[in-house]
XYZ file of C-alpha atoms in Angstrom:
695
model
C 5.479 -7.667 24.392
C 5.077 -11.405 23.824
C 2.268 -11.448 26.343
C 0.094 -9.505 23.921
C -2.348 -11.634 21.925
C -0.466 -13.201 19.037
C -3.201 -12.401 16.534
C -3.597 -8.733 17.514
C -2.699 -6.852 14.304
C -0.618 -3.702 14.242
C -3.544 -1.389 13.487
C -5.520 -2.716 16.465
C -2.506 -2.425 18.770
C -1.909 1.121 17.533
C -5.584 1.962 18.099
C -5.358 0.724 21.684
C -2.230 2.808 22.273
C -3.936 5.909 20.841
C -7.054 5.410 22.968
C -4.909 4.998 26.065
C -2.864 8.103 25.180
C -5.958 10.265 24.651
C -7.503 9.036 27.903
C -4.258 9.639 29.795
C -3.881 13.153 28.377
C -7.474 13.985 29.305
C -7.129 12.507 32.786
C -3.906 14.367 33.515
C -5.293 17.755 32.471
C -8.594 17.121 34.277
C -6.740 16.273 37.483
C -4.477 19.310 37.234
C -6.771 21.980 35.798
C -10.347 20.732 35.975
C -12.884 19.034 33.719
C -13.784 22.178 31.734
C -10.203 22.691 30.592
C -9.776 18.985 29.934
C -12.768 18.985 27.574
C -11.101 21.675 25.458
C -7.752 19.871 25.607
C -9.418 16.652 24.484
C -9.905 18.107 21.004
C -6.180 18.826 20.672
C -5.280 15.315 21.822
C -7.666 13.719 19.328
C -6.367 15.868 16.439
C -2.741 15.038 17.231
C -3.599 11.348 17.597
C -4.628 11.140 13.935
C -0.965 11.120 12.891
C 0.051 8.356 15.312
C 1.006 5.296 13.252
C 3.155 2.173 13.805
C 6.575 3.636 13.054
C 9.861 4.537 14.682
C 9.793 6.928 17.624
C 11.443 9.763 15.721
C 9.207 9.496 12.671
C 6.052 9.175 14.716
C 6.935 12.159 16.880
C 7.554 14.261 13.768
C 4.143 13.366 12.361
C 2.287 13.908 15.631
C 4.098 17.201 16.201
C 3.281 18.506 12.733
C -0.367 17.488 13.126
C -0.482 19.294 16.482
C 0.977 22.498 14.999
C -1.512 22.545 12.122
C -4.411 21.728 14.461
C -3.561 24.565 16.872
C -3.160 27.010 13.975
C -6.543 25.962 12.577
C -8.192 26.362 15.987
C -6.772 29.900 16.233
C -8.265 30.757 12.832
C -11.669 29.289 13.639
C -11.896 30.774 17.151
C -10.651 34.195 16.028
C -13.014 34.502 13.057
C -16.062 32.963 14.677
C -17.843 36.290 15.399
C -17.792 37.095 11.652
C -19.542 34.367 9.608
C -18.188 35.581 6.268
C -14.660 35.720 7.638
C -15.045 32.276 9.181
C -16.219 30.849 5.861
C -13.172 32.288 4.116
C -10.967 31.024 6.964
C -12.355 27.513 6.606
C -11.585 27.562 2.880
C -8.066 28.870 3.535
C -7.331 26.215 6.176
C -8.668 23.505 3.848
C -6.428 24.786 1.043
C -3.270 24.865 3.158
C -4.010 21.555 4.895
C -4.677 19.731 1.629
C -1.490 21.091 0.072
C 0.438 19.086 2.665
C -0.505 16.012 0.632
C 2.425 17.026 -1.560
C 4.470 15.081 1.012
C 2.675 11.900 0.009
C 0.060 9.607 1.572
C 1.828 9.730 4.945
C 0.662 13.371 5.223
C -3.024 12.411 5.001
C -3.629 12.230 8.783
C -1.585 15.412 9.274
C -3.740 17.187 6.703
C -7.008 16.066 8.269
C -5.882 17.107 11.759
C -6.212 20.771 10.744
C -9.718 20.244 9.332
C -10.846 18.327 12.408
C -9.510 21.113 14.626
C -11.750 23.530 12.702
C -14.766 21.361 13.430
C -13.939 20.928 17.120
C -13.356 24.661 17.555
C -16.661 25.524 15.880
C -18.370 23.193 18.372
C -16.989 25.088 21.383
C -19.644 27.243 23.130
C -19.653 30.837 21.895
C -17.910 33.322 24.141
C -14.981 31.054 25.008
C -11.770 33.143 24.753
C -9.743 32.539 21.609
C -6.468 31.982 23.429
C -8.149 29.605 25.872
C -9.391 27.423 22.999
C -6.054 27.366 21.168
C -4.042 27.076 24.387
C -5.904 24.076 25.703
C -5.836 22.457 22.269
C -2.056 22.855 22.351
C -1.877 21.457 25.881
C -3.898 18.394 24.892
C -1.778 17.827 21.785
C 1.431 18.164 23.794
C 0.210 15.739 26.446
C -0.758 13.202 23.794
C 2.573 13.616 21.988
C 4.381 12.654 25.206
C 2.139 9.589 25.628
C 2.601 8.683 21.962
C 6.400 8.809 22.176
C 6.390 6.570 25.236
C 3.924 4.072 23.757
C 5.774 3.917 20.429
C 9.061 3.229 22.217
C 7.488 0.465 24.316
C 5.746 -1.112 21.315
C 8.644 -0.757 18.884
C 9.708 -4.405 19.056
C 6.147 -5.648 18.671
C 5.506 -3.310 15.764
C 8.530 -4.766 13.964
C 7.337 -8.300 14.584
C 3.818 -7.516 13.374
C 5.104 -5.750 10.258
C 7.207 -8.770 9.299
C 4.325 -11.146 10.063
C 1.994 -9.063 7.875
C 4.496 -9.297 5.010
C 4.675 -13.098 5.363
C 0.890 -13.256 5.442
C 0.634 -11.233 2.220
C 3.250 -13.456 0.596
C 1.290 -16.585 1.511
C -1.869 -14.968 0.158
C -0.162 -14.249 -3.161
C 1.023 -17.864 -3.361
C -2.515 -19.128 -2.839
C -3.876 -16.654 -5.356
C -1.389 -17.909 -7.897
C -2.281 -21.527 -7.083
C -5.988 -20.828 -7.591
C -5.214 -19.290 -10.962
C -3.241 -22.364 -12.025
C -5.927 -24.781 -10.842
C -8.464 -22.879 -12.924
C -6.357 -23.516 -15.999
C -6.046 -19.799 -16.730
C -2.984 -17.655 -17.079
C -3.278 -13.997 -16.004
C -3.310 -12.582 -19.555
C -6.280 -14.800 -20.446
C -8.613 -13.290 -17.848
C -8.365 -9.577 -17.088
C -10.452 -9.837 -13.918
C -8.196 -12.492 -12.415
C -5.140 -10.594 -13.535
C -6.359 -7.503 -11.659
C -6.856 -9.670 -8.585
C -3.297 -10.904 -8.935
C -2.039 -7.349 -9.379
C -3.975 -6.315 -6.272
C -2.340 -9.076 -4.232
C 1.067 -8.027 -5.526
C 0.325 -4.411 -4.564
C -0.671 -5.494 -1.046
C 2.558 -7.459 -0.694
C 4.625 -4.499 -1.929
C 2.931 -2.213 0.594
C 3.563 -4.575 3.499
C 7.146 -5.252 2.497
C 7.830 -1.514 2.471
C 6.148 -1.068 5.860
C 8.406 -3.803 7.234
C 11.494 -2.194 5.684
C 10.627 1.160 7.254
C 10.498 -0.394 10.718
C 13.233 -3.037 10.538
C 15.872 -1.321 8.422
C 15.626 1.820 10.555
C 16.799 -0.105 13.637
C 19.405 -2.694 12.532
C 21.113 -2.686 15.947
C 17.999 -3.368 18.017
C 17.610 -6.724 19.812
C 16.202 -9.414 17.505
C 16.242 -6.977 14.568
C 19.084 -8.842 12.854
C 17.054 -12.052 12.722
C 13.988 -10.230 11.421
C 15.991 -8.315 8.813
C 17.405 -11.611 7.538
C 13.862 -13.004 7.346
C 12.611 -9.937 5.481
C 15.437 -10.101 2.952
C 14.663 -13.786 2.403
C 10.956 -12.958 1.932
C 11.879 -10.402 -0.732
C 13.887 -13.052 -2.564
C 10.983 -15.483 -2.268
C 8.701 -12.894 -3.892
C 11.155 -12.649 -6.781
C 11.233 -16.435 -7.188
C 7.444 -16.550 -7.144
C 7.341 -13.959 -9.906
C 9.603 -16.221 -11.971
C 7.338 -19.230 -11.394
C 4.778 -17.825 -13.836
C 7.130 -18.237 -16.795
C 7.029 -20.999 -19.417
C 3.577 -22.155 -18.330
C 2.265 -21.300 -21.794
C 4.392 -24.241 -22.979
C 2.662 -26.703 -20.659
C -0.367 -27.150 -22.902
C -4.052 -27.736 -22.263
C -4.170 -31.519 -22.549
C -4.473 -33.886 -19.596
C -0.724 -33.884 -18.932
C -0.613 -30.086 -19.041
C -3.469 -29.781 -16.574
C -1.750 -32.325 -14.347
C 1.464 -30.284 -14.384
C -0.410 -27.131 -13.408
C -2.295 -28.908 -10.630
C 0.947 -30.266 -9.187
C 2.543 -26.835 -9.366
C -0.489 -25.301 -7.651
C -0.328 -27.935 -4.924
C 3.350 -27.152 -4.375
C 2.604 -23.423 -4.095
C -0.018 -24.174 -1.451
C 2.513 -26.212 0.525
C 4.943 -23.292 0.448
C 2.140 -20.977 1.576
C 1.428 -23.329 4.469
C 5.105 -23.228 5.440
C 4.904 -19.429 5.458
C 1.813 -19.616 7.677
C 3.770 -21.731 10.130
C 6.657 -19.243 10.087
C 4.236 -16.365 10.697
C 2.589 -18.163 13.612
C 5.941 -18.996 15.208
C 7.146 -15.423 14.747
C 4.049 -13.965 16.414
C 4.150 -16.451 19.274
C 7.893 -16.091 19.820
C 8.340 -19.847 19.379
C 10.203 -22.106 16.976
C 8.597 -23.991 14.083
C 8.987 -27.733 14.061
C 12.088 -29.039 12.327
C 11.530 -30.647 8.971
C 12.115 -30.421 5.243
C 9.910 -29.491 2.314
C 10.951 -31.524 -0.707
C 8.971 -30.609 -3.818
C 11.307 -31.668 -6.638
C 9.475 -34.971 -7.029
C 5.938 -33.567 -7.404
C 6.103 -33.809 -11.209
C 7.594 -37.304 -11.378
C 4.326 -39.128 -12.021
C 3.017 -36.661 -14.606
C 1.837 -38.826 -17.550
C 4.180 -37.651 -20.315
C 5.011 -40.052 -23.147
C 8.664 -40.727 -24.040
C 10.066 -38.056 -26.329
C 7.602 -35.397 -25.223
C 9.431 -32.037 -25.237
C 7.814 -31.148 -21.911
C 10.112 -33.668 -20.251
C 12.796 -31.006 -20.625
C 10.483 -28.424 -19.058
C 9.798 -30.415 -15.907
C 13.218 -29.815 -14.301
C 12.772 -26.054 -14.733
C 9.417 -26.063 -12.969
C 10.684 -28.413 -10.276
C 13.762 -26.295 -9.575
C 11.741 -23.098 -9.251
C 9.231 -24.763 -6.956
C 12.005 -26.212 -4.815
C 13.678 -22.793 -4.650
C 10.439 -21.413 -3.181
C 10.323 -24.274 -0.696
C 13.986 -23.749 0.249
C 13.387 -20.048 0.883
C 10.365 -20.833 3.072
C 12.271 -23.448 5.061
C 15.179 -21.039 5.427
C 12.757 -18.774 7.292
C 12.020 -21.725 9.592
C 15.746 -22.258 10.144
C 16.241 -18.598 11.044
C 13.441 -18.850 13.603
C 15.111 -21.927 15.063
C 18.328 -19.979 15.658
C 20.279 -20.143 12.406
C 22.716 -17.244 12.305
C 23.765 -15.732 8.999
C 25.611 -12.560 8.124
C 23.416 -9.915 6.542
C 24.273 -9.218 2.880
C 23.798 -5.470 3.480
C 25.226 -3.211 6.167
C 23.223 -0.652 8.165
C 23.944 2.336 5.858
C 22.945 0.218 2.856
C 19.725 -0.920 4.521
C 18.813 2.717 5.193
C 18.630 3.335 1.451
C 15.567 1.072 1.262
C 13.645 3.017 3.929
C 10.976 5.347 2.532
C 11.939 8.990 2.730
C 10.249 10.972 5.495
C 11.243 14.541 4.681
C 8.860 17.457 5.178
C 10.651 19.985 2.972
C 8.591 22.934 1.742
C 10.133 22.468 -1.710
C 7.812 19.470 -2.224
C 4.806 21.738 -1.671
C 6.225 24.513 -3.837
C 6.660 22.039 -6.703
C 2.870 21.445 -6.716
C 1.888 25.088 -7.167
C 0.626 24.805 -10.741
C -2.799 23.941 -12.112
C -1.626 20.689 -13.680
C -0.797 19.356 -10.214
C -3.369 16.872 -8.816
C -2.448 18.067 -5.318
C -3.227 21.732 -6.024
C -6.421 20.865 -7.896
C -7.595 18.769 -4.959
C -6.645 21.548 -2.528
C -8.682 24.109 -4.479
C -11.555 21.629 -4.729
C -11.484 21.006 -0.971
C -11.380 24.729 -0.206
C -14.431 25.412 -2.372
C -16.298 22.378 -1.000
C -15.721 23.161 2.686
C -16.495 26.839 2.183
C -19.738 25.916 0.417
C -20.576 23.407 3.168
C -20.219 26.090 5.833
C -22.370 28.534 3.842
C -25.044 25.910 3.313
C -24.862 24.933 6.977
C -25.559 28.527 7.967
C -28.591 28.596 5.680
C -30.162 25.331 6.849
C -32.857 25.425 9.578
C -30.441 23.839 12.074
C -27.785 26.491 11.407
C -26.477 26.338 14.981
C -24.344 23.296 14.033
C -22.825 23.924 10.560
C -19.600 22.221 11.632
C -21.157 18.779 11.187
C -21.824 19.503 7.527
C -18.237 20.733 7.125
C -16.963 17.524 8.737
C -19.136 15.329 6.496
C -17.727 16.954 3.363
C -14.158 16.816 4.672
C -14.181 13.091 5.426
C -15.900 12.099 2.160
C -14.106 14.281 -0.399
C -10.895 12.494 -1.422
C -8.305 13.077 -4.102
C -9.864 10.608 -6.568
C -13.410 9.766 -7.547
C -12.917 6.114 -6.557
C -11.896 7.016 -2.993
C -14.716 9.573 -2.725
C -17.347 7.013 -3.716
C -16.042 4.491 -1.205
C -15.991 7.093 1.567
C -19.441 8.400 0.624
C -21.184 5.069 1.056
C -19.250 4.095 4.184
C -19.818 7.494 5.783
C -23.591 7.353 5.363
C -23.965 3.799 6.668
C -21.432 4.347 9.445
C -23.209 7.486 10.638
C -26.499 5.627 10.890
C -24.826 2.892 12.937
C -23.045 5.421 15.148
C -26.243 7.377 15.788
C -27.930 4.166 16.854
C -25.110 3.455 19.299
C -25.339 6.980 20.724
C -29.091 6.589 21.238
C -28.339 3.496 23.291
C -25.604 5.328 25.232
C -27.977 8.206 26.018
C -29.726 5.838 28.411
C -26.462 4.894 30.124
C -24.552 8.118 30.949
C -22.054 6.250 33.133
C -20.786 4.311 30.099
C -20.267 7.360 27.899
C -16.641 8.182 28.923
C -15.568 4.595 28.336
C -17.462 4.511 25.038
C -15.682 7.677 23.941
C -12.237 6.202 24.617
C -13.140 2.978 22.807
C -14.504 4.999 19.882
C -11.269 6.999 19.612
C -9.167 3.841 19.421
C -11.545 2.041 17.061
C -11.844 4.970 14.663
C -8.081 5.292 14.552
C -7.387 1.577 14.151
C -9.725 0.913 11.214
C -9.291 4.062 9.132
C -7.074 2.282 6.583
C -8.587 -1.157 7.103
C -12.368 -0.719 6.974
C -13.647 2.827 6.895
C -17.229 1.799 7.711
C -16.087 0.901 11.238
C -14.162 4.165 11.492
C -17.206 6.163 10.373
C -19.419 4.551 13.023
C -16.850 5.030 15.796
C -16.111 8.622 14.733
C -19.835 9.408 14.867
C -20.008 8.155 18.446
C -16.919 10.171 19.349
C -18.112 13.409 17.717
C -21.653 13.231 19.110
C -20.463 12.548 22.642
C -17.923 15.354 22.591
C -20.437 17.849 21.181
C -22.920 16.807 23.867
C -20.374 17.266 26.659
C -19.501 20.758 25.436
C -23.143 21.861 25.048
C -25.396 19.383 26.882
C -28.390 21.717 26.637
C -28.589 21.043 22.886
C -28.862 17.283 23.326
C -27.620 14.838 20.686
C -29.788 16.106 17.766
C -29.597 12.747 15.996
C -31.984 13.664 13.169
C -29.966 16.770 12.289
C -26.738 14.779 12.279
C -28.162 12.203 9.877
C -29.498 14.928 7.568
C -26.149 16.741 7.605
C -24.358 13.515 6.745
C -26.558 12.825 3.717
C -26.236 16.410 2.504
C -22.493 16.497 3.126
C -21.923 13.213 1.313
C -23.903 14.453 -1.701
C -22.025 17.768 -1.647
C -18.647 16.039 -1.551
C -19.681 13.761 -4.414
C -20.732 16.777 -6.494
C -17.493 18.650 -5.810
C -15.420 15.639 -6.858
C -16.198 16.739 -10.448
C -14.833 20.253 -9.825
C -11.264 20.626 -11.129
C -11.029 16.839 -11.471
C -7.671 15.092 -11.699
C -8.487 12.135 -13.920
C -5.881 9.407 -14.026
C -5.218 9.939 -17.725
C -3.570 13.292 -16.906
C -0.658 11.708 -15.069
C -0.478 8.386 -16.936
C 2.097 9.366 -19.630
C 4.589 10.369 -16.950
C 3.882 7.188 -14.974
C 4.422 5.050 -18.095
C 7.758 6.722 -18.815
C 8.870 6.249 -15.198
C 7.951 2.562 -15.392
C 9.898 2.080 -18.628
C 12.911 3.872 -17.164
C 12.724 1.714 -14.037
C 12.614 -1.427 -16.201
C 15.629 -0.234 -18.191
C 17.548 0.428 -14.980
C 16.679 -2.972 -13.526
C 17.596 -4.742 -16.768
C 20.972 -3.016 -16.729
C 21.604 -4.182 -13.156
C 20.147 -7.700 -13.466
C 22.154 -8.550 -16.596
C 25.506 -7.802 -14.999
C 27.691 -10.903 -14.540
C 28.442 -11.503 -10.882
C 27.396 -13.352 -7.774
C 25.001 -12.035 -5.164
C 22.677 -9.083 -5.695
C 24.235 -5.805 -4.580
C 22.646 -2.624 -3.300
C 22.270 -1.058 -6.738
C 20.545 -4.136 -8.124
C 18.191 -4.423 -5.158
C 17.293 -0.734 -5.355
C 16.648 -0.969 -9.093
C 14.391 -3.963 -8.520
C 12.465 -2.156 -5.776
C 11.999 0.932 -7.942
C 10.735 -1.205 -10.827
C 8.191 -2.897 -8.568
C 7.070 0.501 -7.251
C 6.717 1.975 -10.741
C 4.593 -0.939 -11.936
C 2.590 -0.745 -8.713
C 1.800 2.901 -9.487
C 0.415 1.893 -12.879
C -1.675 -0.858 -11.295
C -3.052 1.608 -8.742
C -3.950 4.042 -11.529
C -5.815 1.242 -13.295
C -7.837 0.505 -10.160
C -8.602 4.171 -9.462
C -9.751 4.780 -13.013
C -12.524 2.176 -13.001
C -15.234 4.457 -11.448
C -14.300 7.464 -13.604
C -16.588 8.619 -16.449
C -16.187 6.416 -19.489
C -15.023 9.281 -21.708
C -11.950 9.873 -19.505
C -11.372 6.340 -18.239
C -7.994 4.778 -18.896
C -7.731 2.287 -21.785
C -8.030 -0.766 -19.565
C -7.073 -3.412 -22.114
C -3.887 -1.641 -23.197
C -2.824 -0.818 -19.646
C -3.522 -4.371 -18.451
C -1.462 -5.724 -21.333
C 1.403 -3.385 -20.499
C 1.372 -4.519 -16.869
C 1.217 -8.191 -17.799
C 4.211 -8.062 -20.136
C 6.134 -5.826 -17.735
C 5.683 -8.371 -14.950
C 6.748 -11.126 -17.344
C 9.892 -9.157 -18.156
C 10.578 -8.703 -14.445
C 10.181 -12.464 -14.066
C 12.616 -13.142 -16.916
C 15.185 -10.842 -15.333
C 14.714 -12.587 -11.995
C 15.363 -15.969 -13.634
C 18.484 -14.627 -15.322
C 19.724 -13.227 -12.025
C 19.140 -16.565 -10.279
C 20.919 -18.421 -13.087
C 23.928 -16.134 -12.760
C 24.068 -16.943 -9.047
C 23.289 -20.678 -9.140
C 25.253 -21.482 -12.339
C 28.057 -18.977 -11.822
C 30.862 -21.395 -12.740
C 29.176 -22.530 -15.946
C 28.411 -18.970 -17.054
C 31.839 -17.379 -16.752
C 32.641 -17.846 -20.423
C 33.124 -14.969 -22.920
C 30.052 -16.234 -24.792
C 27.851 -15.756 -21.741
C 29.257 -12.259 -21.100
C 28.662 -11.287 -24.731
C 25.085 -12.651 -24.618
C 24.345 -10.567 -21.521
C 25.795 -7.397 -23.063
C 23.825 -7.864 -26.264
C 20.604 -8.566 -24.384
C 21.036 -5.483 -22.203
C 21.460 -3.317 -25.326
C 18.355 -4.842 -26.954
C 16.224 -4.335 -23.847
C 17.403 -0.741 -23.487
C 16.424 -0.152 -27.110
C 13.027 -1.862 -26.874
C 11.815 -0.309 -23.604
C 10.714 3.028 -25.034
C 7.297 4.496 -25.747
C 8.351 6.955 -28.442
C 7.492 6.406 -32.072
C 11.135 5.872 -32.992
C 11.264 2.608 -31.022
C 11.679 -0.608 -33.033
C 8.528 -1.696 -34.863
C 9.522 -5.350 -35.244
C 10.075 -7.973 -32.534
C 13.677 -9.100 -32.134
C 12.787 -12.799 -32.464
C 9.898 -15.225 -32.392
C 8.878 -16.825 -29.143
C 10.731 -20.130 -28.661
C 8.488 -23.178 -28.498
C 8.895 -26.471 -26.692
C 11.037 -27.910 -29.427
C 13.537 -25.077 -28.958
C 14.257 -26.074 -25.366
C 17.921 -27.095 -24.993
C 18.484 -30.814 -24.843
C 20.986 -30.764 -22.000
C 19.784 -29.880 -18.495
C 20.861 -26.491 -17.054
C 23.113 -28.171 -14.483
C 25.260 -29.647 -17.284
C 25.269 -26.794 -19.789
C 23.558 -23.593 -18.609
C 24.620 -21.364 -21.526
C 21.872 -22.472 -23.993
C 19.281 -21.965 -21.256
C 20.624 -18.489 -20.532
C 20.537 -17.616 -24.232
C 16.954 -18.819 -24.512
C 15.929 -16.790 -21.459
C 17.543 -13.678 -22.888
C 15.723 -14.277 -26.168
C 12.280 -14.416 -24.550
C 13.224 -11.430 -22.370
C 13.860 -9.383 -25.497
C 10.519 -10.481 -26.909
C 8.612 -9.411 -23.806
C 10.547 -6.131 -23.734
C 9.343 -5.516 -27.289
C 5.795 -6.277 -26.176
C 6.126 -3.852 -23.253
C 7.247 -1.073 -25.598
C 4.494 -1.898 -28.083
C 1.823 -1.885 -25.366
C 3.144 1.435 -24.025
C 2.936 3.048 -27.460
C -0.560 1.681 -28.017
C -1.653 2.955 -24.610
C -0.338 6.477 -25.191
C -1.854 6.530 -28.690
C -5.268 5.715 -27.202
C -4.851 8.515 -24.677
C -4.037 11.024 -27.403
C -6.972 9.858 -29.481
């Protein structure tokens, strides 16, 4: 796999594999049973291909198989009810309802859900009079042929997928470092500029997503060749993310004078050097080479900061220097691993498996959503009404011979949230116009159409989660070519397709206000889950001991995920009507203080590891126990929570006089004090947020 282009991302590689699999499935069936059968089978292969993602062989085969089953069932419904328009309309609504309910299994079920809807559209495009069993049978044959190709391709690409997932995580980590550096150079802390804070939160969400994608691939195969090295690198990257989170602390003590700005600029420059080291590690990983040997010494970057004698910030400089050097050490440790350093993994295979995202498809998850408060059920009912209405309107329009295009336009635009629907609406319209233009050009070159179709399949698949505009254009080319091959006497009907797209996009937009699931409905539960996750992580992080164990790592991961859910809700709420929009200021404040608390806990955990000998006293153990009790008490959103902060924020003058290396206990006590203060602020922000929602 090292011969593949080093910069080819996972989504592009997956798109190429899907295009090859669809072409191979079509070619095999055409050679064995003829072109007419292969054209019907092509629809089944395309529907099954939607669920093909960079994953393990077993997981990918489960997804592709489930998508194939739903697609064949939908094709049976559409083909069987086609002679009765009213029955077909009701069947479309029923398939949309059932398919959308599969989203109860989470975002991973999105492609599986859409496979059933796409099968409806493909079946409606089949010439009338084609036997029902022939349509469903060939769809099943195409899906089965693609599933075999998918399993083989996934197995062959498994090692490369793992490498690309780890490289993507390193890239996101470097991006977050640079984002943080830019913030420091601007002289602004995140809580002073909500727009920049949301950018920071977005970068953190991207990193969390890529770290989890890497865990799902690497931790699922700890015994594979080279997996041990990559697992060690991923675990080190997770620790680096934690250290970076801690680097934001105490910067409010730096000041805004010339010396303070100088300190921030030097810290920003150090973060950029660490990001550059991560870039070098990513490049070496992708190329299968070794980074050049060397060291990254950043402890001295603050030495020439113009601070007068006696300035209290002289005691702050070692803290900032140590954190920056810890980041540099973690980055250079990645270099050492790539150069052949062998180290025992801190977690065994069964422990690593606990960090892999669950992939169950139990019906109990769907059954739990069968109530009108469920966003999944509300979206399913909304989709059923929208697709049924689209079919009815398509039958009424002057070009009623192709109502499936209107159904497809609504299906691809209507999403679970208003924000996603608006993004899809605009991209779908522009992408359709581009795709129609490409098809007009291809109409003059019939020999290029088969190749264009295969390229369109791979492109649409590769960019669906990266840039939907590209997917919309490629999907238009794919759909128009397939419809033309099935019924060439009808031509391409470009004008009708464009009109259907505009109408479908408007219809989907209108139906997004039917049974809406505004973010404020689920926010109280999300806030409580975040507070519980913070309490659990505080309990684990404040335990005396050496290295982080499984329980502590899991608690940290769950806290990051809970805060990420709140950040995602904030982003999704921005396009909602103002009367139902989330209280942005209160939610942003809650997120800011929650991330500060996470940073405090990370610093405490690092102190307990680095200064273990100096913190084995009864006084340190008692301070940790007391702090854990205070944090557990403060991190509540109910009205009975404490109304007064536990202590005032320590200032520069309160910094201990002795350095942490000589006497770490006063530094630990100070860190626990500011942790309690930020925990109080988290609880206060949570109560204010919920009060605004109730008002």
